[in-house]
Amino acid sequence: MKLWRGQPDHEHWRRSPSRKEVASCWLGLGSVCLLLGVVQWLEPSHPPFTGRWSWFTGMAYQAIGLHGPAIVTSVLGLLVLTVGLASWPRK
């Protein structure tokens, strides 16, 4: 599908991503979430939380405590890493 008139009509634009590319994206997203959890553990944020994800941080802080956002983010990162490893293509 062309988005504009002069867009090249290469095979790269027509094919869907491979299983390895999808797994790589899951692994990258999981590692970023895990790294964010580590940073939040080392330097925890304190209320009042501001920004787009303040509702998430506030709920994790109220449910678990000071390190709640770090724990929730790390668990989410581990789950996404597990999905990435499970979807990695095998021979």
Backbone as XML, in Angstrom:
<?xml version="1.0"?>
<chain id="A" units="angstrom">
  <residue number="1" name="MET">
    <atom name="N" x="0.840" y="-1.168" z="0.000"/>
    <atom name="CA" x="0.000" y="0.000" z="0.000"/>
    <atom name="C" x="0.887" y="1.233" z="0.000"/>
  </residue>
  <residue number="2" name="LYS">
    <atom name="N" x="0.647" y="2.116" z="-0.922"/>
    <atom name="CA" x="1.398" y="3.358" z="-0.993"/>
    <atom name="C" x="0.706" y="4.422" z="-0.147"/>
  </residue>
  <residue number="3" name="LEU">
    <atom name="N" x="1.510" y="5.129" z="0.625"/>
    <atom name="CA" x="0.960" y="6.191" z="1.448"/>
    <atom name="C" x="0.927" y="7.521" z="0.709"/>
  </residue>
  <residue number="4" name="TRP">
    <atom name="N" x="1.841" y="7.697" z="-0.230"/>
    <atom name="CA" x="1.849" y="8.891" z="-1.069"/>
    <atom name="C" x="2.243" y="8.479" z="-2.474"/>
  </residue>
  <residue number="5" name="ARG">
    <atom name="N" x="2.033" y="9.352" z="-3.418"/>
    <atom name="CA" x="2.175" y="9.000" z="-4.829"/>
    <atom name="C" x="3.587" y="8.590" z="-5.208"/>
  </residue>
  <residue number="6" name="GLY">
    <atom name="N" x="4.593" y="9.233" z="-4.694"/>
    <atom name="CA" x="5.966" y="8.951" z="-5.093"/>
    <atom name="C" x="6.661" y="7.882" z="-4.266"/>
  </residue>
  <residue number="7" name="GLN">
    <atom name="N" x="5.945" y="7.200" z="-3.422"/>
    <atom name="CA" x="6.560" y="6.184" z="-2.569"/>
    <atom name="C" x="7.046" y="5.006" z="-3.407"/>
  </residue>
  <residue number="8" name="PRO">
    <atom name="N" x="8.259" y="4.499" z="-3.127"/>
    <atom name="CA" x="8.759" y="3.358" z="-3.904"/>
    <atom name="C" x="7.920" y="2.108" z="-3.653"/>
  </residue>
  <residue number="9" name="ASP">
    <atom name="N" x="7.884" y="1.264" z="-4.655"/>
    <atom name="CA" x="7.076" y="0.058" z="-4.581"/>
    <atom name="C" x="7.984" y="-1.160" z="-4.395"/>
  </residue>
  <residue number="10" name="HIS">
    <atom name="N" x="8.788" y="-1.141" z="-3.323"/>
    <atom name="CA" x="9.729" y="-2.216" z="-3.056"/>
    <atom name="C" x="9.059" y="-3.359" z="-2.307"/>
  </residue>
  <residue number="11" name="GLU">
    <atom name="N" x="9.738" y="-4.492" z="-2.299"/>
    <atom name="CA" x="9.247" y="-5.652" z="-1.561"/>
    <atom name="C" x="9.218" y="-5.381" z="-0.060"/>
  </residue>
  <residue number="12" name="HIS">
    <atom name="N" x="10.133" y="-4.525" z="0.402"/>
    <atom name="CA" x="10.190" y="-4.194" z="1.824"/>
    <atom name="C" x="8.865" y="-3.582" z="2.294"/>
  </residue>
  <residue number="13" name="TRP">
    <atom name="N" x="8.215" y="-2.829" z="1.461"/>
    <atom name="CA" x="6.964" y="-2.175" z="1.836"/>
    <atom name="C" x="5.775" y="-3.117" z="1.748"/>
  </residue>
  <residue number="14" name="ARG">
    <atom name="N" x="5.895" y="-4.219" z="1.037"/>
    <atom name="CA" x="4.763" y="-5.120" z="0.819"/>
    <atom name="C" x="4.744" y="-6.327" z="1.735"/>
  </residue>
  <residue number="15" name="ARG">
    <atom name="N" x="5.862" y="-6.718" z="2.312"/>
    <atom name="CA" x="5.900" y="-7.939" z="3.094"/>
    <atom name="C" x="5.581" y="-7.657" z="4.557"/>
  </residue>
  <residue number="16" name="SER">
    <atom name="N" x="5.038" y="-8.658" z="5.204"/>
    <atom name="CA" x="4.788" y="-8.540" z="6.641"/>
    <atom name="C" x="6.059" y="-8.927" z="7.391"/>
  </residue>
  <residue number="17" name="PRO">
    <atom name="N" x="6.202" y="-8.470" z="8.644"/>
    <atom name="CA" x="7.434" y="-8.791" z="9.379"/>
    <atom name="C" x="7.549" y="-10.286" z="9.663"/>
  </residue>
  <residue number="18" name="SER">
    <atom name="N" x="8.775" y="-10.764" z="9.678"/>
    <atom name="CA" x="9.020" y="-12.179" z="9.962"/>
    <atom name="C" x="8.886" y="-12.439" z="11.460"/>
  </residue>
  <residue number="19" name="ARG">
    <atom name="N" x="8.869" y="-13.717" z="11.829"/>
    <atom name="CA" x="8.765" y="-14.084" z="13.249"/>
    <atom name="C" x="9.973" y="-13.605" z="14.035"/>
  </residue>
  <residue number="20" name="LYS">
    <atom name="N" x="11.142" y="-13.619" z="13.400"/>
    <atom name="CA" x="12.351" y="-13.164" z="14.067"/>
    <atom name="C" x="12.298" y="-11.657" z="14.325"/>
  </residue>
  <residue number="21" name="GLU">
    <atom name="N" x="11.770" y="-10.892" z="13.375"/>
    <atom name="CA" x="11.647" y="-9.451" z="13.564"/>
    <atom name="C" x="10.641" y="-9.117" z="14.664"/>
  </residue>
  <residue number="22" name="VAL">
    <atom name="N" x="9.535" y="-9.837" z="14.710"/>
    <atom name="CA" x="8.536" y="-9.618" z="15.753"/>
    <atom name="C" x="9.098" y="-9.981" z="17.117"/>
  </residue>
  <residue number="23" name="ALA">
    <atom name="N" x="9.815" y="-11.103" z="17.199"/>
    <atom name="CA" x="10.428" y="-11.507" z="18.463"/>
    <atom name="C" x="11.483" y="-10.498" z="18.903"/>
  </residue>
  <residue number="24" name="SER">
    <atom name="N" x="12.230" y="-9.951" z="17.961"/>
    <atom name="CA" x="13.233" y="-8.938" z="18.293"/>
    <atom name="C" x="12.578" y="-7.688" z="18.874"/>
  </residue>
  <residue number="25" name="CYS">
    <atom name="N" x="11.441" y="-7.306" z="18.335"/>
    <atom name="CA" x="10.718" y="-6.152" z="18.877"/>
    <atom name="C" x="10.235" y="-6.421" z="20.295"/>
  </residue>
  <residue number="26" name="TRP">
    <atom name="N" x="9.705" y="-7.626" z="20.547"/>
    <atom name="CA" x="9.263" y="-7.984" z="21.898"/>
    <atom name="C" x="10.439" y="-7.972" z="22.866"/>
  </residue>
  <residue number="27" name="LEU">
    <atom name="N" x="11.579" y="-8.521" z="22.433"/>
    <atom name="CA" x="12.758" y="-8.550" z="23.301"/>
    <atom name="C" x="13.274" y="-7.143" z="23.590"/>
  </residue>
  <residue number="28" name="GLY">
    <atom name="N" x="13.257" y="-6.286" z="22.600"/>
    <atom name="CA" x="13.692" y="-4.906" z="22.802"/>
    <atom name="C" x="12.770" y="-4.157" z="23.754"/>
  </residue>
  <residue number="29" name="LEU">
    <atom name="N" x="11.466" y="-4.317" z="23.576"/>
    <atom name="CA" x="10.499" y="-3.657" z="24.455"/>
    <atom name="C" x="10.615" y="-4.181" z="25.887"/>
  </residue>
  <residue number="30" name="GLY">
    <atom name="N" x="10.790" y="-5.479" z="26.037"/>
    <atom name="CA" x="10.941" y="-6.061" z="27.366"/>
    <atom name="C" x="12.201" y="-5.594" z="28.070"/>
  </residue>
  <residue number="31" name="SER">
    <atom name="N" x="13.294" y="-5.493" z="27.327"/>
    <atom name="CA" x="14.540" y="-5.040" z="27.950"/>
    <atom name="C" x="14.463" y="-3.567" z="28.352"/>
  </residue>
  <residue number="32" name="VAL">
    <atom name="N" x="13.765" y="-2.757" z="27.570"/>
    <atom name="CA" x="13.580" y="-1.352" z="27.941"/>
    <atom name="C" x="12.727" y="-1.243" z="29.199"/>
  </residue>
  <residue number="33" name="CYS">
    <atom name="N" x="11.649" y="-2.030" z="29.292"/>
    <atom name="CA" x="10.806" y="-2.023" z="30.498"/>
    <atom name="C" x="11.596" y="-2.486" z="31.718"/>
  </residue>
  <residue number="34" name="LEU">
    <atom name="N" x="12.404" y="-3.505" z="31.549"/>
    <atom name="CA" x="13.219" y="-4.009" z="32.660"/>
    <atom name="C" x="14.244" y="-2.966" z="33.102"/>
  </residue>
  <residue number="35" name="LEU">
    <atom name="N" x="14.859" y="-2.291" z="32.158"/>
    <atom name="CA" x="15.813" y="-1.239" z="32.478"/>
    <atom name="C" x="15.127" y="-0.075" z="33.189"/>
  </residue>
  <residue number="36" name="LEU">
    <atom name="N" x="13.922" y="0.273" z="32.751"/>
    <atom name="CA" x="13.168" y="1.327" z="33.411"/>
    <atom name="C" x="12.829" y="0.933" z="34.848"/>
  </residue>
  <residue number="37" name="GLY">
    <atom name="N" x="12.502" y="-0.330" z="35.066"/>
    <atom name="CA" x="12.247" y="-0.805" z="36.421"/>
    <atom name="C" x="13.473" y="-0.700" z="37.311"/>
  </residue>
  <residue number="38" name="VAL">
    <atom name="N" x="14.640" y="-1.020" z="36.772"/>
    <atom name="CA" x="15.886" y="-0.916" z="37.545"/>
    <atom name="C" x="16.165" y="0.545" z="37.899"/>
  </residue>
  <residue number="39" name="VAL">
    <atom name="N" x="15.964" y="1.442" z="36.947"/>
    <atom name="CA" x="16.194" y="2.868" z="37.211"/>
    <atom name="C" x="15.220" y="3.375" z="38.267"/>
  </residue>
  <residue number="40" name="GLN">
    <atom name="N" x="13.954" y="2.948" z="38.186"/>
    <atom name="CA" x="12.979" y="3.360" z="39.188"/>
    <atom name="C" x="13.291" y="2.757" z="40.563"/>
  </residue>
  <residue number="41" name="TRP">
    <atom name="N" x="13.898" y="1.603" z="40.595"/>
    <atom name="CA" x="14.277" y="1.002" z="41.887"/>
    <atom name="C" x="15.418" y="1.800" z="42.525"/>
  </residue>
  <residue number="42" name="LEU">
    <atom name="N" x="16.390" y="2.213" z="41.702"/>
    <atom name="CA" x="17.543" y="2.941" z="42.229"/>
    <atom name="C" x="17.202" y="4.381" z="42.596"/>
  </residue>
  <residue number="43" name="GLU">
    <atom name="N" x="16.300" y="5.003" z="41.841"/>
    <atom name="CA" x="15.887" y="6.379" z="42.099"/>
    <atom name="C" x="14.370" y="6.453" z="42.090"/>
  </residue>
  <residue number="44" name="PRO">
    <atom name="N" x="13.716" y="6.050" z="43.181"/>
    <atom name="CA" x="12.246" y="6.031" z="43.186"/>
    <atom name="C" x="11.661" y="7.437" z="43.157"/>
  </residue>
  <residue number="45" name="SER">
    <atom name="N" x="10.560" y="7.574" z="42.450"/>
    <atom name="CA" x="9.871" y="8.862" z="42.399"/>
    <atom name="C" x="8.855" y="8.937" z="43.534"/>
  </residue>
  <residue number="46" name="HIS">
    <atom name="N" x="8.554" y="10.146" z="43.956"/>
    <atom name="CA" x="7.648" y="10.371" z="45.076"/>
    <atom name="C" x="6.431" y="11.158" z="44.601"/>
  </residue>
  <residue number="47" name="PRO">
    <atom name="N" x="5.296" y="10.978" z="45.272"/>
    <atom name="CA" x="4.117" y="11.733" z="44.881"/>
    <atom name="C" x="4.294" y="13.219" z="45.197"/>
  </residue>
  <residue number="48" name="PRO">
    <atom name="N" x="3.627" y="14.092" z="44.531"/>
    <atom name="CA" x="2.587" y="13.897" z="43.522"/>
    <atom name="C" x="3.205" y="13.583" z="42.160"/>
  </residue>
  <residue number="49" name="PHE">
    <atom name="N" x="2.657" y="12.564" z="41.497"/>
    <atom name="CA" x="3.148" y="12.147" z="40.198"/>
    <atom name="C" x="2.495" y="12.999" z="39.117"/>
  </residue>
  <residue number="50" name="THR">
    <atom name="N" x="3.260" y="13.346" z="38.112"/>
    <atom name="CA" x="2.738" y="14.146" z="37.009"/>
    <atom name="C" x="3.054" y="13.446" z="35.700"/>
  </residue>
  <residue number="51" name="GLY">
    <atom name="N" x="2.354" y="13.819" z="34.680"/>
    <atom name="CA" x="2.620" y="13.280" z="33.356"/>
    <atom name="C" x="1.542" y="12.334" z="32.890"/>
  </residue>
  <residue number="52" name="ARG">
    <atom name="N" x="1.771" y="11.782" z="31.720"/>
    <atom name="CA" x="0.785" y="10.931" z="31.077"/>
    <atom name="C" x="0.545" y="9.627" z="31.807"/>
  </residue>
  <residue number="53" name="TRP">
    <atom name="N" x="1.575" y="9.050" z="32.391"/>
    <atom name="CA" x="1.455" y="7.760" z="33.071"/>
    <atom name="C" x="1.390" y="7.926" z="34.585"/>
  </residue>
  <residue number="54" name="SER">
    <atom name="N" x="0.962" y="9.088" z="35.056"/>
    <atom name="CA" x="0.890" y="9.316" z="36.497"/>
    <atom name="C" x="-0.151" y="8.424" z="37.165"/>
  </residue>
  <residue number="55" name="TRP">
    <atom name="N" x="-1.205" y="8.058" z="36.458"/>
    <atom name="CA" x="-2.222" y="7.167" z="37.025"/>
    <atom name="C" x="-1.617" y="5.790" z="37.297"/>
  </residue>
  <residue number="56" name="PHE">
    <atom name="N" x="-0.766" y="5.316" z="36.401"/>
    <atom name="CA" x="-0.111" y="4.021" z="36.571"/>
    <atom name="C" x="0.849" y="4.061" z="37.757"/>
  </residue>
  <residue number="57" name="THR">
    <atom name="N" x="1.662" y="5.094" z="37.804"/>
    <atom name="CA" x="2.630" y="5.229" z="38.883"/>
    <atom name="C" x="1.928" y="5.401" z="40.223"/>
  </residue>
  <residue number="58" name="GLY">
    <atom name="N" x="0.848" y="6.181" z="40.234"/>
    <atom name="CA" x="0.101" y="6.388" z="41.469"/>
    <atom name="C" x="-0.546" y="5.114" z="41.984"/>
  </residue>
  <residue number="59" name="MET">
    <atom name="N" x="-1.128" y="4.320" z="41.089"/>
    <atom name="CA" x="-1.753" y="3.063" z="41.515"/>
    <atom name="C" x="-0.710" y="2.074" z="42.026"/>
  </residue>
  <residue number="60" name="ALA">
    <atom name="N" x="0.434" y="1.974" z="41.352"/>
    <atom name="CA" x="1.485" y="1.060" z="41.803"/>
    <atom name="C" x="2.059" y="1.517" z="43.136"/>
  </residue>
  <residue number="61" name="TYR">
    <atom name="N" x="2.188" y="2.829" z="43.314"/>
    <atom name="CA" x="2.711" y="3.367" z="44.574"/>
    <atom name="C" x="1.742" y="3.089" z="45.721"/>
  </residue>
  <residue number="62" name="GLN">
    <atom name="N" x="0.438" y="3.275" z="45.468"/>
    <atom name="CA" x="-0.557" y="3.052" z="46.523"/>
    <atom name="C" x="-0.721" y="1.565" z="46.845"/>
  </residue>
  <residue number="63" name="ALA">
    <atom name="N" x="-0.553" y="0.702" z="45.860"/>
    <atom name="CA" x="-0.759" y="-0.730" z="46.081"/>
    <atom name="C" x="0.424" y="-1.393" z="46.771"/>
  </residue>
  <residue number="64" name="ILE">
    <atom name="N" x="1.646" y="-1.041" z="46.382"/>
    <atom name="CA" x="2.822" y="-1.770" z="46.870"/>
    <atom name="C" x="3.696" y="-0.922" z="47.781"/>
  </residue>
  <residue number="65" name="GLY">
    <atom name="N" x="3.793" y="0.360" z="47.513"/>
    <atom name="CA" x="4.634" y="1.215" z="48.344"/>
    <atom name="C" x="5.642" y="1.979" z="47.510"/>
  </residue>
  <residue number="66" name="LEU">
    <atom name="N" x="6.733" y="2.365" z="48.148"/>
    <atom name="CA" x="7.741" y="3.211" z="47.505"/>
    <atom name="C" x="8.314" y="2.575" z="46.241"/>
  </residue>
  <residue number="67" name="HIS">
    <atom name="N" x="8.599" y="1.299" z="46.270"/>
    <atom name="CA" x="9.178" y="0.616" z="45.113"/>
    <atom name="C" x="8.117" y="-0.065" z="44.252"/>
  </residue>
  <residue number="68" name="GLY">
    <atom name="N" x="6.868" y="0.276" z="44.433"/>
    <atom name="CA" x="5.783" y="-0.317" z="43.656"/>
    <atom name="C" x="5.914" y="-0.108" z="42.156"/>
  </residue>
  <residue number="69" name="PRO">
    <atom name="N" x="6.142" y="1.136" z="41.689"/>
    <atom name="CA" x="6.304" y="1.326" z="40.238"/>
    <atom name="C" x="7.468" y="0.529" z="39.656"/>
  </residue>
  <residue number="70" name="ALA">
    <atom name="N" x="8.555" y="0.406" z="40.414"/>
    <atom name="CA" x="9.709" y="-0.362" z="39.925"/>
    <atom name="C" x="9.374" y="-1.842" z="39.824"/>
  </residue>
  <residue number="71" name="ILE">
    <atom name="N" x="8.664" y="-2.369" z="40.806"/>
    <atom name="CA" x="8.311" y="-3.790" z="40.797"/>
    <atom name="C" x="7.351" y="-4.100" z="39.665"/>
  </residue>
  <residue number="72" name="VAL">
    <atom name="N" x="6.321" y="-3.260" z="39.499"/>
    <atom name="CA" x="5.331" y="-3.502" z="38.441"/>
    <atom name="C" x="5.977" y="-3.389" z="37.063"/>
  </residue>
  <residue number="73" name="THR">
    <atom name="N" x="6.828" y="-2.390" z="36.871"/>
    <atom name="CA" x="7.494" y="-2.220" z="35.583"/>
    <atom name="C" x="8.454" y="-3.371" z="35.300"/>
  </residue>
  <residue number="74" name="SER">
    <atom name="N" x="9.159" y="-3.845" z="36.311"/>
    <atom name="CA" x="10.086" y="-4.967" z="36.119"/>
    <atom name="C" x="9.339" y="-6.259" z="35.797"/>
  </residue>
  <residue number="75" name="VAL">
    <atom name="N" x="8.226" y="-6.500" z="36.483"/>
    <atom name="CA" x="7.427" y="-7.699" z="36.198"/>
    <atom name="C" x="6.866" y="-7.634" z="34.785"/>
  </residue>
  <residue number="76" name="LEU">
    <atom name="N" x="6.397" y="-6.458" z="34.382"/>
    <atom name="CA" x="5.901" y="-6.288" z="33.011"/>
    <atom name="C" x="7.019" y="-6.540" z="31.996"/>
  </residue>
  <residue number="77" name="GLY">
    <atom name="N" x="8.223" y="-6.037" z="32.283"/>
    <atom name="CA" x="9.357" y="-6.267" z="31.402"/>
    <atom name="C" x="9.726" y="-7.734" z="31.303"/>
  </residue>
  <residue number="78" name="LEU">
    <atom name="N" x="9.695" y="-8.445" z="32.422"/>
    <atom name="CA" x="9.987" y="-9.884" z="32.395"/>
    <atom name="C" x="8.935" y="-10.660" z="31.605"/>
  </residue>
  <residue number="79" name="LEU">
    <atom name="N" x="7.668" y="-10.261" z="31.740"/>
    <atom name="CA" x="6.617" y="-10.923" z="30.961"/>
    <atom name="C" x="6.805" y="-10.699" z="29.464"/>
  </residue>
  <residue number="80" name="VAL">
    <atom name="N" x="7.136" y="-9.480" z="29.078"/>
    <atom name="CA" x="7.340" y="-9.182" z="27.660"/>
    <atom name="C" x="8.590" y="-9.896" z="27.147"/>
  </residue>
  <residue number="81" name="LEU">
    <atom name="N" x="9.646" y="-9.967" z="27.949"/>
    <atom name="CA" x="10.832" y="-10.729" z="27.549"/>
    <atom name="C" x="10.501" y="-12.209" z="27.365"/>
  </residue>
  <residue number="82" name="THR">
    <atom name="N" x="9.652" y="-12.757" z="28.223"/>
    <atom name="CA" x="9.235" y="-14.155" z="28.093"/>
    <atom name="C" x="8.456" y="-14.377" z="26.806"/>
  </residue>
  <residue number="83" name="VAL">
    <atom name="N" x="7.580" y="-13.440" z="26.473"/>
    <atom name="CA" x="6.834" y="-13.544" z="25.212"/>
    <atom name="C" x="7.798" y="-13.486" z="24.029"/>
  </residue>
  <residue number="84" name="GLY">
    <atom name="N" x="8.795" y="-12.611" z="24.103"/>
    <atom name="CA" x="9.776" y="-12.511" z="23.019"/>
    <atom name="C" x="10.602" y="-13.778" z="22.861"/>
  </residue>
  <residue number="85" name="LEU">
    <atom name="N" x="11.002" y="-14.364" z="23.974"/>
    <atom name="CA" x="11.778" y="-15.610" z="23.890"/>
    <atom name="C" x="10.914" y="-16.775" z="23.403"/>
  </residue>
  <residue number="86" name="ALA">
    <atom name="N" x="9.642" y="-16.788" z="23.806"/>
    <atom name="CA" x="8.753" y="-17.864" z="23.367"/>
    <atom name="C" x="8.408" y="-17.751" z="21.886"/>
  </residue>
  <residue number="87" name="SER">
    <atom name="N" x="8.392" y="-16.521" z="21.358"/>
    <atom name="CA" x="8.045" y="-16.364" z="19.949"/>
    <atom name="C" x="9.266" y="-16.393" z="19.031"/>
  </residue>
  <residue number="88" name="TRP">
    <atom name="N" x="10.453" y="-16.572" z="19.599"/>
    <atom name="CA" x="11.662" y="-16.651" z="18.759"/>
    <atom name="C" x="11.578" y="-17.911" z="17.918"/>
  </residue>
  <residue number="89" name="PRO">
    <atom name="N" x="11.844" y="-17.830" z="16.620"/>
    <atom name="CA" x="11.718" y="-19.023" z="15.763"/>
    <atom name="C" x="12.792" y="-20.064" z="16.083"/>
  </residue>
  <residue number="90" name="ARG">
    <atom name="N" x="12.365" y="-21.315" z="16.069"/>
    <atom name="CA" x="13.277" y="-22.442" z="16.341"/>
    <atom name="C" x="13.498" y="-23.215" z="15.055"/>
  </residue>
  <residue number="91" name="LYS">
    <atom name="N" x="14.617" y="-23.908" z="15.000"/>
    <atom name="CA" x="14.928" y="-24.699" z="13.791"/>
    <atom name="C" x="14.247" y="-26.040" z="13.850"/>
  </residue>
</chain>
